[in-house]
Coordinates of C-alpha atoms and ligand atoms in Angstrom, one line a residue:
M1102 CA 0.0 0.0 0.0
G1103 CA 3.0 2.3 0.4
K1104 CA 3.5 5.4 2.5
R1105 CA 0.4 7.3 1.4
W1106 CA -1.6 5.2 3.8
K1107 CA 0.6 5.8 6.8
I1108 CA -1.3 9.0 7.7
L1109 CA -4.5 7.0 8.2
G1110 CA -2.9 5.0 11.0
V1111 CA -2.5 1.3 10.7
A1112 CA -5.3 0.5 13.1
G1113 CA -7.7 2.5 11.0
I1114 CA -7.3 0.1 8.1
F1115 CA -6.7 -3.3 9.6
A1116 CA -8.9 -3.3 12.7
L1117 CA -12.2 -3.2 10.8
V1118 CA -12.1 -6.0 8.2
V1119 CA -14.0 -9.0 7.1
G1120 CA -13.0 -12.0 5.1
A1121 CA -9.9 -12.2 7.1
E1122 CA -9.3 -15.8 8.1
S1123 CA -5.9 -15.6 6.6
S1124 CA -3.9 -12.4 6.5
N1125 CA -3.1 -12.7 2.8
K1126 CA -6.7 -12.7 1.8
P1127 CA -8.1 -9.5 0.3
K1128 CA -10.3 -7.6 2.7
I1129 CA -12.9 -4.9 2.8
G1130 CA -13.2 -2.4 5.7
A1131 CA -14.7 0.8 7.0
L1132 CA -13.5 4.0 5.6
P1133 CA -11.3 6.1 7.8
D1134 CA -12.6 9.6 8.7
K1135 CA -10.0 11.5 6.6
P1136 CA -8.6 10.7 3.2
P1137 CA -4.8 10.9 2.8
E1138 CA -3.3 14.1 1.5
P1139 CA 0.0 14.8 -0.2
P1140 CA 2.7 16.6 1.9
D1141 CA 2.9 19.4 -0.7
N1142 CA -0.8 20.2 -0.6
P1143 CA -2.2 20.2 2.9
T1144 CA -5.9 20.9 3.1
T1145 CA -6.8 24.3 4.5
P1146 CA -10.2 26.0 4.7
E1147 CA -9.0 28.8 2.4
K1148 CA -7.9 26.2 -0.3
V1149 CA -11.2 24.3 0.0
E1150 CA -13.2 27.5 -0.4
L1151 CA -11.3 28.5 -3.5
G1152 CA -11.4 24.9 -4.9
K1153 CA -15.2 24.8 -4.4
L1154 CA -15.6 28.0 -6.5
L1155 CA -13.3 26.7 -9.2
Y1156 CA -15.1 23.3 -9.3
F1157 CA -18.4 25.0 -10.0
D1158 CA -17.1 27.7 -12.3
P1159 CA -17.8 27.2 -16.1
R1160 CA -15.4 30.0 -16.9
L1161 CA -12.6 27.4 -16.5
S1162 CA -13.8 26.2 -19.9
G1163 CA -13.2 27.8 -23.3
D1164 CA -16.7 29.1 -24.0
G1165 CA -17.7 29.4 -20.4
S1166 CA -20.3 26.7 -20.5
V1167 CA -18.7 23.6 -18.8
S1168 CA -17.6 23.2 -15.2
C1169 CA -16.3 20.1 -13.3
A1170 CA -19.9 19.9 -11.8
T1171 CA -21.4 19.6 -15.3
C1172 CA -20.0 16.0 -15.5
H1173 CA -19.5 15.3 -11.8
D1174 CA -22.9 16.6 -10.6
P1175 CA -23.6 16.8 -6.8
N1176 CA -27.2 15.9 -7.7
H1177 CA -26.2 12.7 -9.5
G1178 CA -24.1 11.2 -6.8
W1179 CA -21.2 13.4 -8.0
A1180 CA -21.2 11.4 -11.3
K1181 CA -23.6 11.8 -14.2
K1182 CA -26.6 9.7 -14.8
R1183 CA -26.2 9.1 -18.5
V1184 CA -24.4 6.5 -20.6
M1185 CA -21.6 8.7 -22.0
S1186 CA -20.4 11.7 -20.1
P1187 CA -21.4 15.2 -21.2
A1188 CA -18.8 16.9 -23.4
Y1189 CA -17.7 20.3 -24.6
P1190 CA -20.4 21.6 -27.0
E1191 CA -20.6 20.0 -30.4
N1192 CA -18.6 17.0 -29.2
K1193 CA -19.6 13.7 -27.7
H1194 CA -17.6 12.0 -24.9
F1195 CA -16.5 8.3 -25.4
R1196 CA -16.6 7.3 -21.7
H1197 CA -19.0 7.3 -18.8
S1198 CA -18.4 9.9 -16.1
P1199 CA -17.3 8.3 -12.7
T1200 CA -18.1 9.8 -9.3
V1201 CA -15.7 12.1 -7.4
L1202 CA -17.4 11.1 -4.2
N1203 CA -14.7 9.5 -2.0
V1204 CA -12.3 9.6 -5.0
A1205 CA -9.8 11.1 -2.5
Y1206 CA -9.2 7.6 -1.2
N1207 CA -8.1 6.3 -4.6
M1208 CA -4.6 5.7 -5.8
L1209 CA -5.3 5.9 -9.5
M1210 CA -7.5 8.3 -11.5
F1211 CA -9.5 7.6 -14.7
W1212 CA -10.8 4.4 -16.0
D1213 CA -7.4 3.6 -17.4
G1214 CA -5.5 4.9 -14.3
R1215 CA -3.4 7.5 -16.3
A1216 CA -3.2 10.0 -13.4
K1217 CA -1.8 9.2 -10.0
S1218 CA -3.2 12.0 -7.9
L1219 CA -6.1 14.4 -7.7
E1220 CA -3.7 17.3 -8.4
E1221 CA -2.4 15.6 -11.6
Q1222 CA -6.0 14.7 -12.7
A1223 CA -7.6 18.1 -12.2
E1224 CA -5.4 19.8 -14.9
K1225 CA -6.4 17.4 -17.6
P1226 CA -10.1 18.1 -18.3
I1227 CA -9.4 21.8 -18.4
L1228 CA -7.1 21.3 -21.4
S1229 CA -9.0 18.5 -23.1
P1230 CA -10.6 19.8 -26.3
F1231 CA -13.7 17.6 -25.8
E1232 CA -14.2 18.4 -22.1
M1233 CA -13.4 22.0 -21.1
N1234 CA -11.3 23.1 -24.1
M1235 CA -9.3 25.7 -22.3
N1236 CA -5.7 26.9 -22.5
Y1237 CA -3.7 27.2 -19.2
D1238 CA -2.1 30.6 -20.0
L1239 CA -5.4 32.1 -21.0
L1240 CA -7.1 30.6 -17.9
E1241 CA -4.5 32.3 -15.7
E1242 CA -5.2 35.6 -17.4
R1243 CA -8.9 35.1 -17.1
L1244 CA -8.7 34.4 -13.3
K1245 CA -6.4 37.4 -12.8
A1246 CA -9.3 39.5 -14.2
I1247 CA -11.5 38.4 -11.4
P1248 CA -10.5 40.3 -8.2
G1249 CA -12.4 37.8 -6.0
Y1250 CA -10.2 35.1 -7.2
V1251 CA -6.9 37.0 -7.0
E1252 CA -7.6 37.7 -3.4
R1253 CA -8.6 34.1 -2.6
F1254 CA -5.5 32.6 -4.4
K1255 CA -3.3 34.9 -2.2
K1256 CA -5.0 33.6 1.0
A1257 CA -5.0 30.0 -0.1
F1258 CA -1.3 30.1 -1.1
P1259 CA 0.2 32.6 1.3
G1260 CA 3.8 33.9 0.5
E1261 CA 3.7 32.9 -3.1
K1262 CA 4.7 35.7 -5.5
D1263 CA 2.4 34.7 -8.3
P1264 CA -0.2 32.4 -6.9
V1265 CA -2.8 32.5 -9.7
N1266 CA -1.5 29.6 -11.8
I1267 CA -2.7 26.3 -13.1
K1268 CA -0.8 24.2 -10.5
N1269 CA -2.6 26.1 -7.7
V1270 CA -5.9 25.8 -9.6
A1271 CA -5.4 22.0 -9.5
K1272 CA -4.2 22.0 -5.9
A1273 CA -7.3 24.0 -4.7
I1274 CA -9.7 21.8 -6.6
A1275 CA -8.0 18.7 -5.2
A1276 CA -8.3 20.1 -1.7
F1277 CA -12.0 20.6 -2.3
E1278 CA -12.4 17.1 -3.6
R1279 CA -10.8 15.8 -0.3
T1280 CA -13.9 17.2 1.5
I1281 CA -16.3 15.3 -0.8
V1282 CA -16.2 12.2 1.3
C1283 CA -18.6 10.3 3.5
N1284 CA -18.3 7.1 5.6
D1285 CA -21.6 6.7 7.3
S1286 CA -23.0 3.9 5.1
P1287 CA -24.7 1.0 6.9
F1288 CA -21.6 -1.1 6.0
D1289 CA -19.3 1.3 7.8
L1290 CA -21.6 1.5 10.8
Y1291 CA -21.8 -2.3 10.9
M1292 CA -18.0 -2.6 10.7
K1293 CA -17.6 -0.2 13.5
G1294 CA -19.7 -2.4 15.7
D1295 CA -23.3 -1.6 15.1
K1296 CA -24.5 -5.1 14.2
N1297 CA -28.0 -3.8 13.4
A1298 CA -26.8 -1.3 10.9
M1299 CA -27.2 -3.8 8.0
T1300 CA -30.3 -6.0 7.4
P1301 CA -29.9 -9.8 7.5
E1302 CA -30.1 -9.8 3.6
Q1303 CA -27.2 -7.3 3.5
V1304 CA -25.1 -9.3 5.9
K1305 CA -25.7 -12.4 3.7
G1306 CA -24.8 -10.3 0.6
M1307 CA -21.5 -9.3 2.3
K1308 CA -20.7 -13.0 2.9
L1309 CA -21.3 -13.7 -0.7
F1310 CA -19.2 -10.7 -1.7
V1311 CA -16.2 -12.0 0.2
G1312 CA -17.0 -15.6 -0.4
K1313 CA -18.8 -17.5 -3.2
A1314 CA -19.2 -14.5 -5.5
G1315 CA -15.5 -13.6 -5.3
C1316 CA -16.1 -9.8 -5.8
V1317 CA -13.5 -9.1 -3.1
Q1318 CA -10.7 -10.4 -5.3
C1319 CA -10.8 -7.1 -7.1
H1320 CA -13.1 -4.8 -5.1
N1321 CA -11.2 -4.7 -1.9
G1322 CA -9.6 -2.3 0.6
V1323 CA -11.5 0.5 2.3
N1324 CA -12.7 2.0 -1.0
F1325 CA -13.6 -1.4 -2.7
T1326 CA -10.9 -1.2 -5.3
D1327 CA -7.5 -3.0 -5.6
D1328 CA -6.2 0.0 -7.6
K1329 CA -5.4 -2.5 -10.4
F1330 CA -6.7 -3.2 -13.9
H1331 CA -8.7 -6.2 -15.1
V1332 CA -10.3 -7.4 -18.3
T1333 CA -13.9 -8.3 -17.4
G1334 CA -15.3 -8.4 -21.0
V1335 CA -17.9 -5.7 -20.6
P1336 CA -20.0 -5.7 -23.8
K1337 CA -19.8 -2.8 -26.3
H1338 CA -22.5 -0.1 -26.0
K1339 CA -24.2 0.8 -29.3
L1340 CA -23.3 4.5 -28.7
E1341 CA -19.7 3.5 -29.2
S1342 CA -20.5 3.3 -32.9
N1343 CA -22.0 6.8 -33.0
A1344 CA -20.0 8.9 -35.4
L1345 CA -19.2 11.7 -32.9
V1346 CA -18.3 9.3 -30.1
A1347 CA -16.0 7.5 -32.5
A1348 CA -14.6 10.8 -33.6
T1349 CA -13.6 11.6 -30.0
R1350 CA -12.1 8.1 -29.5
N1351 CA -10.2 8.3 -32.8
F1352 CA -8.8 11.7 -31.7
V1353 CA -7.6 10.2 -28.4
L1354 CA -6.1 7.2 -30.2
R1355 CA -4.2 9.4 -32.7
E1356 CA -2.9 11.5 -29.8
A1357 CA -1.7 8.3 -28.2
G1358 CA 0.3 7.4 -31.4
F1359 CA -2.1 5.0 -33.1
K1360 CA -1.7 5.2 -36.8
N1361 CA -5.0 3.7 -37.8
P1362 CA -7.6 4.4 -35.1
E1363 CA -10.5 3.6 -37.4
S1364 CA -9.6 -0.1 -37.1
I1365 CA -10.7 0.1 -33.4
D1366 CA -14.4 0.2 -32.9
R1367 CA -14.7 0.5 -29.2
D1368 CA -13.0 1.6 -26.0
L1369 CA -10.2 -0.8 -25.1
G1370 CA -9.2 1.0 -21.9
R1371 CA -5.6 0.7 -20.7
Y1372 CA -4.5 -0.7 -24.1
F1373 CA -4.8 2.9 -25.4
L1374 CA -2.0 3.8 -23.0
T1375 CA 0.3 0.7 -23.0
K1376 CA -0.5 -0.8 -26.5
K1377 CA 0.0 -4.2 -24.9
E1378 CA -2.2 -7.0 -26.3
E1379 CA -3.0 -8.3 -22.8
D1380 CA -4.4 -4.8 -21.8
K1381 CA -7.1 -4.8 -24.5
G1382 CA -10.3 -4.1 -22.7
S1383 CA -8.6 -3.7 -19.3
F1384 CA -10.1 -1.1 -16.9
K1385 CA -9.4 0.1 -13.4
T1386 CA -11.5 -1.6 -10.7
P1387 CA -13.9 1.2 -9.7
T1388 CA -15.0 1.9 -6.2
L1389 CA -18.4 0.4 -5.2
R1390 CA -19.1 2.9 -2.5
N1391 CA -22.3 4.8 -3.1
V1392 CA -22.7 2.7 -6.3
S1393 CA -26.5 2.7 -6.0
L1394 CA -26.5 6.5 -6.7
T1395 CA -24.5 6.4 -9.9
P1396 CA -26.2 4.3 -12.7
P1397 CA -25.6 3.5 -15.4
Y1398 CA -22.5 1.3 -14.8
M1399 CA -19.1 0.5 -16.3
H1400 CA -16.7 2.6 -18.4
N1401 CA -19.3 2.8 -21.2
G1402 CA -22.5 2.9 -19.1
V1403 CA -23.7 -0.3 -20.7
F1404 CA -25.5 -1.7 -17.7
K1405 CA -28.6 0.2 -16.6
N1406 CA -28.8 -1.1 -13.0
L1407 CA -27.1 -3.3 -10.4
D1408 CA -29.2 -6.3 -11.4
E1409 CA -27.7 -6.2 -14.9
V1410 CA -24.2 -6.0 -13.4
I1411 CA -24.9 -9.0 -11.1
E1412 CA -26.2 -11.0 -14.1
F1413 CA -23.0 -10.2 -16.0
Y1414 CA -20.8 -11.5 -13.1
D1415 CA -23.1 -14.5 -12.6
K1416 CA -22.3 -15.6 -16.1
G1417 CA -18.6 -15.2 -15.4
G1418 CA -18.2 -11.9 -17.2
G1419 CA -18.1 -11.3 -20.9
N1420 CA -16.6 -13.3 -23.9
V1421 CA -13.2 -12.1 -24.7
P1422 CA -10.1 -14.2 -25.1
N1423 CA -7.9 -12.3 -22.6
K1424 CA -10.5 -12.2 -19.8
S1425 CA -9.3 -12.2 -16.2
K1426 CA -8.9 -15.7 -14.8
L1427 CA -10.6 -14.5 -11.6
L1428 CA -14.0 -14.4 -13.3
K1429 CA -15.9 -17.7 -13.4
P1430 CA -19.6 -18.5 -13.7
L1431 CA -21.1 -18.2 -10.2
N1432 CA -24.4 -20.0 -10.3
L1433 CA -26.0 -17.7 -7.8
S1434 CA -29.7 -18.4 -6.9
D1435 CA -32.2 -15.5 -7.2
E1436 CA -32.1 -15.1 -3.5
E1437 CA -28.3 -14.8 -3.5
K1438 CA -28.4 -12.2 -6.3
A1439 CA -30.9 -10.2 -4.3
N1440 CA -28.7 -10.4 -1.2
L1441 CA -25.7 -9.3 -3.2
R1442 CA -27.6 -6.3 -4.5
A1443 CA -28.8 -5.5 -1.0
F1444 CA -25.1 -5.5 0.2
L1445 CA -24.1 -3.1 -2.7
E1446 CA -26.9 -0.8 -1.5
A1447 CA -25.5 -0.9 2.0
L1448 CA -22.5 0.9 0.7
T1449 CA -24.5 4.1 0.2
C1450 CA -23.8 6.9 2.8
K1451 CA -26.7 8.2 4.8
N1452 CA -25.4 11.7 4.5
V1453 CA -23.9 12.2 1.0
P1454 CA -22.2 15.6 0.9
V1455 CA -24.7 18.1 -0.6
V1456 CA -23.0 21.3 -1.9
E1457 CA -25.1 24.1 -3.3
E1458 CA -23.7 25.9 -6.3
P1459 CA -21.8 28.8 -4.8
E1460 CA -22.1 32.4 -6.0
L1461 CA -19.1 33.1 -8.2
P1462 CA -16.9 36.2 -8.0
E1463 CA -17.3 38.6 -11.0
Y1464 CA -14.9 40.1 -13.5
K1465 CA -13.6 43.5 -12.8
N1466 CA -15.0 46.2 -15.2
Ligands
HEC1043 C1 -17.1 17.1 -20.0 C2 -17.2 16.2 -18.9 C3 -16.2 16.3 -17.8 C4 -15.7 17.5 -17.2 C5 -16.0 18.9 -17.6 C6 -14.8 17.1 -16.2 N1 -14.8 15.7 -16.1 FE1 -13.8 14.6 -14.7 N2 -14.2 12.9 -15.8 C7 -15.0 12.9 -16.9 C8 -14.9 11.5 -17.5 C9 -15.7 11.0 -18.6 C10 -14.0 10.8 -16.7 C11 -13.5 9.5 -17.0 C12 -12.5 9.6 -18.2 C13 -11.5 8.6 -18.4 O1 -11.4 7.7 -17.6 O2 -10.8 8.7 -19.4 C14 -13.6 11.7 -15.6 C15 -12.7 11.4 -14.6 C16 -12.5 12.2 -13.5 C17 -11.8 11.8 -12.3 C18 -11.3 10.4 -12.0 C19 -12.3 9.6 -11.2 C20 -11.9 8.1 -11.1 O3 -12.5 7.4 -10.2 O4 -11.0 7.6 -11.7 C21 -11.8 12.8 -11.4 C22 -11.2 12.9 -10.0 C23 -12.4 14.0 -12.1 N3 -12.8 13.5 -13.4 C24 -12.5 15.2 -11.7 C25 -12.8 16.3 -12.5 C26 -12.5 17.7 -12.1 C27 -11.9 18.2 -10.9 C28 -13.0 18.5 -13.2 C29 -12.9 20.0 -13.4 C30 -11.6 20.5 -13.4 C31 -13.5 17.5 -14.2 N4 -13.4 16.3 -13.7 C32 -14.1 17.9 -15.3 C33 -15.8 13.9 -17.4 C34 -15.6 15.2 -17.1
HEC1044 C1 -11.5 -9.5 -12.0 C2 -11.7 -8.4 -11.1 C3 -13.2 -8.1 -10.7 C4 -14.1 -9.0 -10.0 C5 -13.8 -10.4 -9.5 C6 -15.3 -8.2 -9.9 N1 -15.1 -7.0 -10.4 FE1 -16.6 -5.5 -10.5 N2 -15.4 -4.4 -11.7 C7 -14.1 -4.7 -12.1 C8 -13.7 -3.8 -13.1 C9 -12.3 -3.8 -13.8 C10 -14.8 -3.0 -13.4 C11 -14.8 -1.9 -14.5 C12 -15.1 -2.6 -15.8 C13 -15.4 -1.7 -17.0 O1 -15.8 -0.6 -16.8 O2 -15.2 -2.2 -18.1 C14 -15.8 -3.4 -12.5 C15 -17.1 -2.7 -12.4 C16 -18.0 -3.1 -11.4 C17 -19.2 -2.3 -11.2 C18 -19.6 -1.0 -11.9 C19 -19.2 0.2 -11.1 C20 -19.4 1.5 -11.7 O3 -19.4 2.5 -11.0 O4 -19.7 1.6 -12.9 C21 -20.0 -3.0 -10.2 C22 -21.3 -2.5 -9.6 C23 -19.2 -4.1 -9.9 N3 -18.0 -4.2 -10.6 C24 -19.6 -5.1 -8.9 C25 -19.0 -6.3 -8.8 C26 -19.6 -7.4 -8.1 C27 -20.9 -7.4 -7.3 C28 -18.7 -8.4 -8.1 C29 -18.8 -9.8 -7.6 C30 -20.0 -10.6 -8.2 C31 -17.5 -8.0 -8.9 N4 -17.8 -6.7 -9.3 C32 -16.4 -8.7 -9.2 C33 -13.4 -5.8 -11.6 C34 -13.9 -6.9 -11.0

């Protein structure tokens, strides 16, 4: 797990686990109160306040119409309830928008894990031509024309000569994201000792999760992800053949050095980064926390609800030659499937952070 987790305290992680007959077995556990933070970006109230404004500010995008909240919407479980994510006007996105709720506990960002921290991640959508389509230098100038921002950057990054810059934009947004966390799900309460917090069905579902259904092999740790990549064989969504979705995917592929992107007719995940045959269709294991709030599911939003996801796993995943050996047909009964779904629902917080859209500072005349 490395040193990032030290801050959480060893007891925080290892005290509250199930499926732990042997110490090598993967485990799930309650989420500690605070996510880890990097030494060069400690969370302060000033940074969080600034980051919140930036998160909701569409002026971070080229034409002033798209903010982080457009695609990671507090009213949609901090994800977006549509198959493919929204995109910069006139474009279509080629991936489903994941939640930023509790993302602060993750080690890898994006479906293909191409960013390693929230700070690194936050810079990318601002530049992406099909997300926010902005230019960093122009953004800095724009923010400097807003006195309410200049003042707040100074407070958030005291002592810095020229604090209004893209690195600090990313740091402030990351600090805000570290406050979009919750750990009061029935599962967390159960693990902390309230044995009535989960229903008997949910407890049975948890036993299946760590036992017969084998979900814990990949969805483990406090955030239900092993921070690794697997080929599960998720079927193609018909939208992946849409001309504009394909145009975006082809653009991404050409940027990544693929000479003939038209020969690829769907999202192949980590393969786009590594170009290794075994990575074709390999995606990062996503968190399952609050999963009931964020349909549809998978990198391409192909499954409408949790029942469809469970059916997929019951069949042992999809039909691709390089599929993970960890996936096998499960032969779950209807009752077991219902219990498993009940357990996934027990991962939803009682108090999901609600954040009202803040009033944004104005340009000087
Ligand atoms: C136009 C839609 C759009 C906008 C705007 C956008 N995102 Fe995203 N975001 C996505 C999509 C889609 C993904 C997944 C993309 C991928 O995996 O390649 C993503 C991934 C992420 C992730 C990684 C989550 C995970 O579990 O891996 C984080 C964190 C995130 N976005 C934060 C932000 C922040 C902060 C902003 C604003 C600076 C922002 N996003 C703007 C659509 C958007
Ligand atoms: C071999 C590793 C592995 C196993 C075992 C596994 N998963 Fe997954 N899971 C993944 C990966 C990887 C994805 C993302 C796949 C994609 O988007 O193409 C995923 C996606 C999901 C999603 C969608 C989450 C979202 O936000 O879109 C759910 C729900 C889920 N898994 C539940 C389960 C359940 C329940 C089990 C046990 C029956 C299970 N998983 C077993 C690796 C695994």
